[in-house]
Amino acid sequence: MQLRGKRILLGITGSIAAYKSASLTRLLFKEGAEVQVIMSTSALDFITPLTMATLSKHPVHHEFYDPKSGVWTNHVDLGLWADLFLIAPISANTLAKLANGICDNLMAATYLSARCPVMVAPAMDLDMYQHPSVRKNLETILSFGNLILDAEEGELASGLSGQGRMMEPENILEHVISHFSKSQAFKGKKVLLTSGPTQEALDPVRFISNHSSGKMGAALADAFAEEGAEVYLVLGLGAKKPKNPNIRIYPVRSAKDMHQAAAEIHPKMDISVFAAAVADYAPRNAAVEKIKKEGEGMTLDLVKNVDIALSLGKEKLPHQIHVGFALETENEEFHAKSKLEKKNFDLIVLNSMKDTGAGFQLDTNKVSLFFADGRSVVSEVLPKKQIAEMILDGIKNLPIKI
Ligand code: CTP
């Protein structure tokens, strides 16, 4: 009974996936949630209000008023009643209404009045799901702070196969439970994360880079998002992407691009985590044409890249928190502590290449955290997800209150 006492308003819109809303209601009910249902007019073509009223043990809301009695359905009360407004499935049509403030039915009016978190589970055909207008609308509702349960891959009602199936009710249930059980310590906080390698072009076909996989950055981005943060991830090409679709991703190639993107986002941030493996040097001038093989050797003319963490560290405001990383092969603690000070970090995460189970490409890591106030913590070899949680705990325990 992990949802005991929770009030969930379930919105159902016109999609073949509406049949799954019946089992979703049962699953929520079995976990102790109280469920009330709103159905759009097109949802009525797919599943009957009788089914939903029986399963939710509440009358189904559909219209602004009952045409027989004239009694008004108070959408404001419905929005205030709910601890969570879950719209599953949400069609492209309803999504467009939410993104644009259109208010021509009870569902949309309730959305505009709701003060609780809103979670949507899209269901549509694969090409519709990838259409720029749908992507834009998803991004828009994301910017309103709504949560998206990304559609799953598989066979679609059209007979085509791809991404567009509404998330299975069991998986939606898991997200709802984790939404209520997770600490929301970073709710409303804006977090900038740099992650992955940078690529410094030598010519149109070659670049200088490093082995960073971006796995630690992806785990951190997911961990922040799960605890309610708005995450802005500036991500080097080829790096691992986080799972949570609520994260805004800014793909970049070079250190210069990464600096530009991060510097633009940084002033509005509460927390910045510099997890990227930024190339320290770049070719002075990338050749316009492919460099031809000539002679027995070649010398590269490199210039120093901007140090993103250092330059943004100089602009850090009193309420802002900066977290850095250090990957070292010798004299680890000394180097990590000098970077902590030099780059104005509140906390630095040290990876030692000497530790087995730590380093590039792996799913595990072993780290030491050094705090600006002198404290330190050492981890075991743990999955990167758990290391991310440990770093978040470190941030929660900083003297600056988040
Ligand atoms: N960093 C950065 N921009 C750079 C270089 C590093 O933002 N151009 C950030 C990294 O993301 C990390 C921290 O600074 O959080 C330390 O990075 P690291 O590569 O260990 O340190 P460097 O200052 O580059 O020192 P060195 O390579 O000499 O060890």
XYZ file of C-alpha atoms and ligand atoms in Angstrom:
431
model
C 0.000 0.000 0.000
C 2.624 2.509 -1.069
C 0.092 5.122 -2.197
C -2.143 5.046 0.876
C -3.848 8.407 1.354
C -2.670 9.799 -1.991
C -5.293 11.432 -4.210
C -4.757 10.853 -7.888
C -6.778 12.556 -10.576
C -6.535 10.374 -13.671
C -7.156 12.097 -16.998
C -8.017 9.899 -19.973
C -7.943 11.274 -23.527
C -8.824 9.825 -26.916
C -6.388 7.057 -27.731
C -6.594 3.318 -28.160
C -4.297 3.130 -25.118
C -7.290 4.309 -23.024
C -8.123 0.646 -22.404
C -4.932 0.439 -20.334
C -6.252 3.205 -18.046
C -8.625 0.641 -16.556
C -5.810 -1.589 -15.314
C -3.835 1.491 -14.269
C -6.765 2.564 -12.078
C -6.877 -0.885 -10.472
C -3.133 -0.836 -9.810
C -3.313 2.637 -8.228
C -6.348 1.611 -6.171
C -4.643 -1.569 -4.953
C -1.718 0.524 -3.696
C -4.155 2.520 -1.549
C -4.625 5.616 -3.745
C -7.972 7.365 -4.047
C -8.635 7.829 -7.759
C -11.022 10.177 -9.537
C -11.302 10.133 -13.314
C -11.776 12.888 -15.916
C -12.451 11.754 -19.480
C -12.290 13.833 -22.633
C -15.122 13.465 -25.167
C -12.965 11.388 -27.512
C -11.918 9.094 -24.642
C -15.591 8.031 -24.416
C -15.194 6.348 -27.836
C -12.504 4.076 -26.440
C -13.617 3.129 -22.919
C -16.888 3.602 -21.067
C -17.348 5.886 -18.062
C -19.163 2.959 -16.409
C -15.957 0.896 -16.452
C -13.909 3.752 -15.039
C -16.526 4.714 -12.409
C -16.741 1.103 -11.243
C -12.979 0.707 -10.944
C -12.328 4.108 -9.345
C -15.441 3.910 -7.133
C -16.231 7.539 -7.988
C -18.470 9.097 -10.650
C -16.506 10.006 -13.781
C -16.114 13.708 -14.614
C -16.589 14.624 -18.202
C -18.459 17.892 -18.721
C -18.389 21.353 -17.168
C -21.903 20.673 -15.887
C -24.443 17.888 -15.792
C -26.896 18.715 -18.630
C -29.769 16.999 -16.739
C -29.397 18.643 -13.325
C -27.410 21.690 -14.381
C -24.941 20.957 -11.558
C -21.520 22.478 -12.236
C -18.420 20.267 -12.117
C -15.996 22.418 -10.202
C -12.705 22.034 -12.054
C -10.968 24.253 -9.490
C -11.972 21.883 -6.678
C -10.813 18.873 -8.712
C -7.435 20.500 -9.299
C -7.086 21.362 -5.622
C -8.248 17.915 -4.466
C -5.488 16.035 -6.285
C -1.979 15.280 -5.010
C -1.125 14.303 -8.580
C -2.853 14.900 -11.909
C -1.876 11.968 -14.100
C -3.009 12.141 -17.743
C -2.622 8.667 -19.208
C -2.935 8.401 -22.116
C -2.423 11.943 -23.344
C -3.167 12.425 -27.052
C -1.345 14.861 -29.361
C -4.507 16.987 -29.295
C -4.742 17.358 -25.510
C -0.977 17.875 -25.317
C -1.317 20.798 -27.747
C -4.082 22.284 -25.582
C -1.991 22.081 -22.415
C 1.033 23.590 -24.150
C -0.987 26.521 -25.470
C -3.410 27.294 -22.664
C -6.472 26.216 -24.664
C -9.339 25.639 -22.273
C -12.262 24.183 -24.202
C -13.004 21.146 -22.048
C -13.035 20.050 -18.424
C -9.624 18.320 -18.680
C -7.862 21.454 -19.966
C -9.645 23.720 -17.451
C -8.657 21.413 -14.591
C -5.054 21.407 -15.853
C -4.967 25.194 -15.703
C -6.363 25.185 -12.162
C -4.285 22.317 -10.753
C -1.680 23.233 -8.155
C -0.378 19.678 -7.834
C 2.330 18.083 -10.016
C 1.110 16.997 -13.454
C 2.439 13.812 -15.065
C 1.563 12.852 -18.645
C 1.978 9.550 -20.495
C 1.842 10.197 -24.259
C 0.374 7.656 -26.667
C 0.498 8.158 -30.405
C 1.820 6.763 -33.636
C 5.609 6.828 -34.081
C 5.704 9.605 -36.690
C 3.264 11.729 -34.717
C 5.425 11.299 -31.616
C 8.499 12.545 -33.479
C 6.702 15.399 -35.255
C 8.365 18.752 -34.492
C 5.064 20.211 -33.264
C 4.614 17.369 -30.736
C 8.274 17.606 -29.636
C 7.831 21.376 -29.191
C 4.649 20.918 -27.154
C 6.354 18.325 -24.938
C 9.229 20.750 -24.402
C 6.774 23.524 -23.582
C 4.923 21.553 -20.897
C 8.299 20.435 -19.571
C 9.210 24.093 -19.149
C 6.002 24.476 -17.083
C 7.445 21.884 -14.694
C 5.201 18.998 -15.818
C 6.572 15.460 -15.820
C 6.629 13.283 -18.928
C 6.490 9.496 -18.914
C 8.195 8.824 -22.228
C 6.297 6.567 -24.653
C 7.644 3.028 -25.013
C 8.796 1.237 -28.166
C 6.807 -1.596 -29.670
C 3.961 -2.546 -31.932
C 1.489 0.296 -32.495
C -2.232 0.215 -33.262
C -1.441 1.352 -36.824
C 0.490 -1.863 -37.412
C 3.757 0.087 -37.496
C 6.408 -0.518 -34.916
C 8.384 2.140 -33.021
C 8.210 4.583 -30.136
C 4.712 5.759 -29.295
C 3.050 3.143 -27.090
C 1.802 4.491 -23.797
C 4.040 3.336 -20.969
C 2.726 0.059 -19.510
C 0.483 0.579 -16.429
C 2.948 -1.341 -14.188
C 5.747 1.056 -15.205
C 3.508 4.109 -14.729
C 2.672 2.804 -11.247
C 6.378 2.538 -10.465
C 6.940 6.171 -11.530
C 3.981 7.339 -9.448
C 5.255 5.460 -6.377
C 8.781 6.787 -6.839
C 7.379 10.315 -7.340
C 5.741 10.153 -3.918
C 8.505 8.269 -2.132
C 11.534 10.148 -3.466
C 12.881 13.023 -1.480
C 12.093 16.178 -3.437
C 15.057 17.987 -1.906
C 15.912 19.730 -5.185
C 12.345 20.712 -6.107
C 12.314 24.027 -7.971
C 16.124 24.141 -8.067
C 17.894 24.704 -11.360
C 20.924 22.513 -11.993
C 23.540 22.907 -14.733
C 25.571 19.808 -15.531
C 28.428 19.510 -18.005
C 29.126 15.926 -19.042
C 30.986 13.769 -21.532
C 34.082 14.492 -23.610
C 34.727 17.479 -25.853
C 36.030 17.079 -29.408
C 38.625 19.517 -30.745
C 38.741 19.465 -34.534
C 42.044 18.962 -36.344
C 40.428 18.975 -39.754
C 36.950 18.067 -41.107
C 37.456 14.348 -40.340
C 39.671 14.167 -37.232
C 39.550 15.456 -33.691
C 41.331 15.262 -30.331
C 39.197 13.849 -27.526
C 39.304 11.506 -24.510
C 37.699 8.322 -23.167
C 34.924 9.959 -21.125
C 31.636 8.037 -21.543
C 29.387 10.534 -19.752
C 27.953 7.712 -17.599
C 28.605 9.538 -14.310
C 27.051 12.736 -15.707
C 23.960 10.832 -16.922
C 23.540 9.174 -13.503
C 23.824 12.584 -11.825
C 21.329 14.186 -14.212
C 18.792 11.394 -13.516
C 19.364 11.588 -9.757
C 18.793 15.371 -9.697
C 15.683 15.090 -11.882
C 14.234 12.349 -9.675
C 14.578 14.639 -6.682
C 12.649 17.402 -8.407
C 15.406 19.540 -9.960
C 15.149 21.257 -13.345
C 18.229 19.857 -15.064
C 20.125 21.603 -17.883
C 22.646 19.131 -19.290
C 25.393 20.447 -21.585
C 26.516 17.233 -23.212
C 29.564 16.381 -25.298
C 28.925 14.416 -28.497
C 28.650 10.644 -28.122
C 28.237 10.833 -24.346
C 25.608 8.764 -22.565
C 22.206 10.428 -22.332
C 20.158 10.311 -19.127
C 16.931 8.247 -18.982
C 14.657 10.929 -17.581
C 12.877 12.735 -20.455
C 12.390 15.817 -18.267
C 16.043 16.814 -18.650
C 16.924 19.575 -21.113
C 19.907 18.513 -23.205
C 22.246 20.939 -25.010
C 24.515 18.930 -27.351
C 27.942 20.490 -27.902
C 31.144 19.489 -29.672
C 34.146 21.541 -28.549
C 35.237 23.073 -25.246
C 34.413 26.467 -26.765
C 30.820 25.347 -27.556
C 30.474 23.824 -24.096
C 31.670 27.034 -22.468
C 29.283 29.143 -24.535
C 26.255 26.960 -23.680
C 27.169 26.668 -19.981
C 27.930 30.388 -19.597
C 24.526 31.291 -21.019
C 22.683 28.989 -18.605
C 24.869 29.550 -15.519
C 23.543 32.917 -14.187
C 20.058 31.444 -13.532
C 21.349 28.276 -11.841
C 21.304 27.290 -8.186
C 23.746 24.411 -8.601
C 26.408 23.755 -11.291
C 28.180 20.422 -11.558
C 31.200 20.242 -13.865
C 31.416 16.542 -14.718
C 32.672 16.966 -18.295
C 36.121 15.829 -19.382
C 37.017 19.029 -21.205
C 40.037 18.907 -23.518
C 42.666 21.225 -22.061
C 44.111 22.116 -25.483
C 42.748 22.467 -29.018
C 44.454 22.844 -32.407
C 45.201 26.531 -32.979
C 43.500 26.425 -36.382
C 41.438 23.473 -37.579
C 42.375 22.776 -41.215
C 39.553 23.501 -43.653
C 40.510 20.554 -45.867
C 41.553 17.062 -44.752
C 45.214 17.084 -43.691
C 47.221 14.970 -46.140
C 49.851 12.463 -45.045
C 53.226 14.039 -45.728
C 56.622 13.296 -44.254
C 57.531 10.899 -41.427
C 56.144 12.909 -38.543
C 53.974 15.875 -37.682
C 53.786 18.470 -34.927
C 50.481 19.848 -33.737
C 50.179 23.485 -32.747
C 47.795 23.527 -29.770
C 46.376 26.391 -27.737
C 44.893 26.264 -24.255
C 41.097 25.950 -24.049
C 38.990 28.040 -21.745
C 38.613 26.439 -18.304
C 34.819 26.420 -17.964
C 34.706 25.651 -14.230
C 37.398 28.236 -13.476
C 35.804 31.026 -15.488
C 32.259 30.397 -14.147
C 33.732 29.958 -10.646
C 34.822 33.598 -10.814
C 31.213 34.628 -11.470
C 29.713 32.424 -8.748
C 27.069 34.249 -6.695
C 26.754 33.715 -2.920
C 23.671 31.472 -3.245
C 25.205 29.341 -6.037
C 26.826 25.957 -5.449
C 29.633 24.630 -7.666
C 30.724 21.001 -7.736
C 33.798 19.862 -9.643
C 35.482 16.616 -10.563
C 39.154 15.673 -10.583
C 40.573 12.620 -12.289
C 44.091 11.978 -11.083
C 46.789 9.350 -11.445
C 49.198 10.453 -8.681
C 49.257 12.708 -5.621
C 45.469 12.557 -5.921
C 44.316 14.273 -2.735
C 46.756 17.151 -3.165
C 45.676 17.825 -6.771
C 41.962 17.510 -5.951
C 42.211 19.934 -3.024
C 44.143 22.501 -5.063
C 41.492 22.353 -7.831
C 38.756 22.742 -5.167
C 40.334 25.990 -4.052
C 41.523 27.318 -7.407
C 38.174 26.782 -9.165
C 36.043 28.052 -6.254
C 34.191 24.712 -5.846
C 32.130 23.947 -2.740
C 32.765 20.263 -3.249
C 35.097 18.239 -5.464
C 34.684 14.598 -6.449
C 37.993 12.794 -6.867
C 38.355 9.773 -9.114
C 41.624 7.926 -8.920
C 42.709 5.966 -11.983
C 44.530 3.645 -9.556
C 41.287 2.325 -8.027
C 39.925 -0.836 -9.612
C 36.242 -0.434 -10.477
C 36.675 3.313 -11.066
C 37.277 5.334 -14.210
C 36.212 5.787 -17.805
C 33.503 3.681 -19.479
C 32.729 1.611 -16.336
C 29.295 1.292 -14.701
C 30.865 1.510 -11.261
C 32.979 4.146 -9.581
C 34.900 4.798 -6.385
C 35.224 8.406 -5.299
C 36.380 10.679 -2.506
C 34.482 13.869 -1.788
C 36.410 16.862 -0.471
C 34.383 19.799 0.862
C 35.525 23.424 0.957
C 35.004 23.386 4.744
C 37.583 20.619 5.152
C 35.314 17.559 5.490
C 35.869 14.491 3.313
C 34.066 11.209 2.572
C 35.315 8.114 0.740
C 33.022 5.663 -1.064
C 33.257 1.961 -1.779
C 33.204 0.744 -5.402
C 29.517 1.277 -6.183
C 27.239 1.546 -9.248
C 27.380 5.091 -10.674
C 23.693 5.561 -9.690
C 24.619 5.137 -6.019
C 27.692 7.346 -6.382
C 25.380 10.020 -7.858
C 23.084 9.722 -4.825
C 26.092 10.077 -2.535
C 27.163 13.283 -4.358
C 23.614 14.649 -4.026
C 23.709 13.877 -0.292
C 27.025 15.763 -0.146
C 25.352 18.787 -1.779
C 22.424 18.590 0.672
C 24.947 18.741 3.533
C 26.794 21.831 2.322
C 26.791 24.903 4.562
C 24.876 26.827 1.817
C 21.308 25.642 2.193
C 19.687 24.563 -1.037
N 37.160 21.707 -16.312
C 36.474 22.616 -17.065
N 37.055 23.154 -18.185
C 38.298 22.799 -18.551
C 39.002 21.844 -17.804
C 38.395 21.317 -16.685
O 35.331 22.950 -16.732
N 38.826 23.332 -19.644
C 36.521 21.177 -15.087
C 36.215 19.689 -15.151
O 34.909 19.473 -15.652
C 36.369 19.278 -13.697
C 37.453 20.195 -13.165
O 37.453 21.321 -14.023
O 35.221 19.533 -12.934
C 38.818 19.589 -13.117
O 39.154 19.038 -14.357
P 40.557 18.344 -14.619
O 40.658 17.969 -16.065
O 40.781 17.265 -13.585
O 41.522 19.510 -14.236
P 42.403 20.499 -15.043
O 42.165 21.829 -14.414
O 42.192 20.393 -16.505
O 43.836 20.035 -14.620
P 44.819 18.881 -15.184
O 44.239 18.434 -16.515
O 46.108 19.587 -15.304
O 44.809 17.816 -14.138
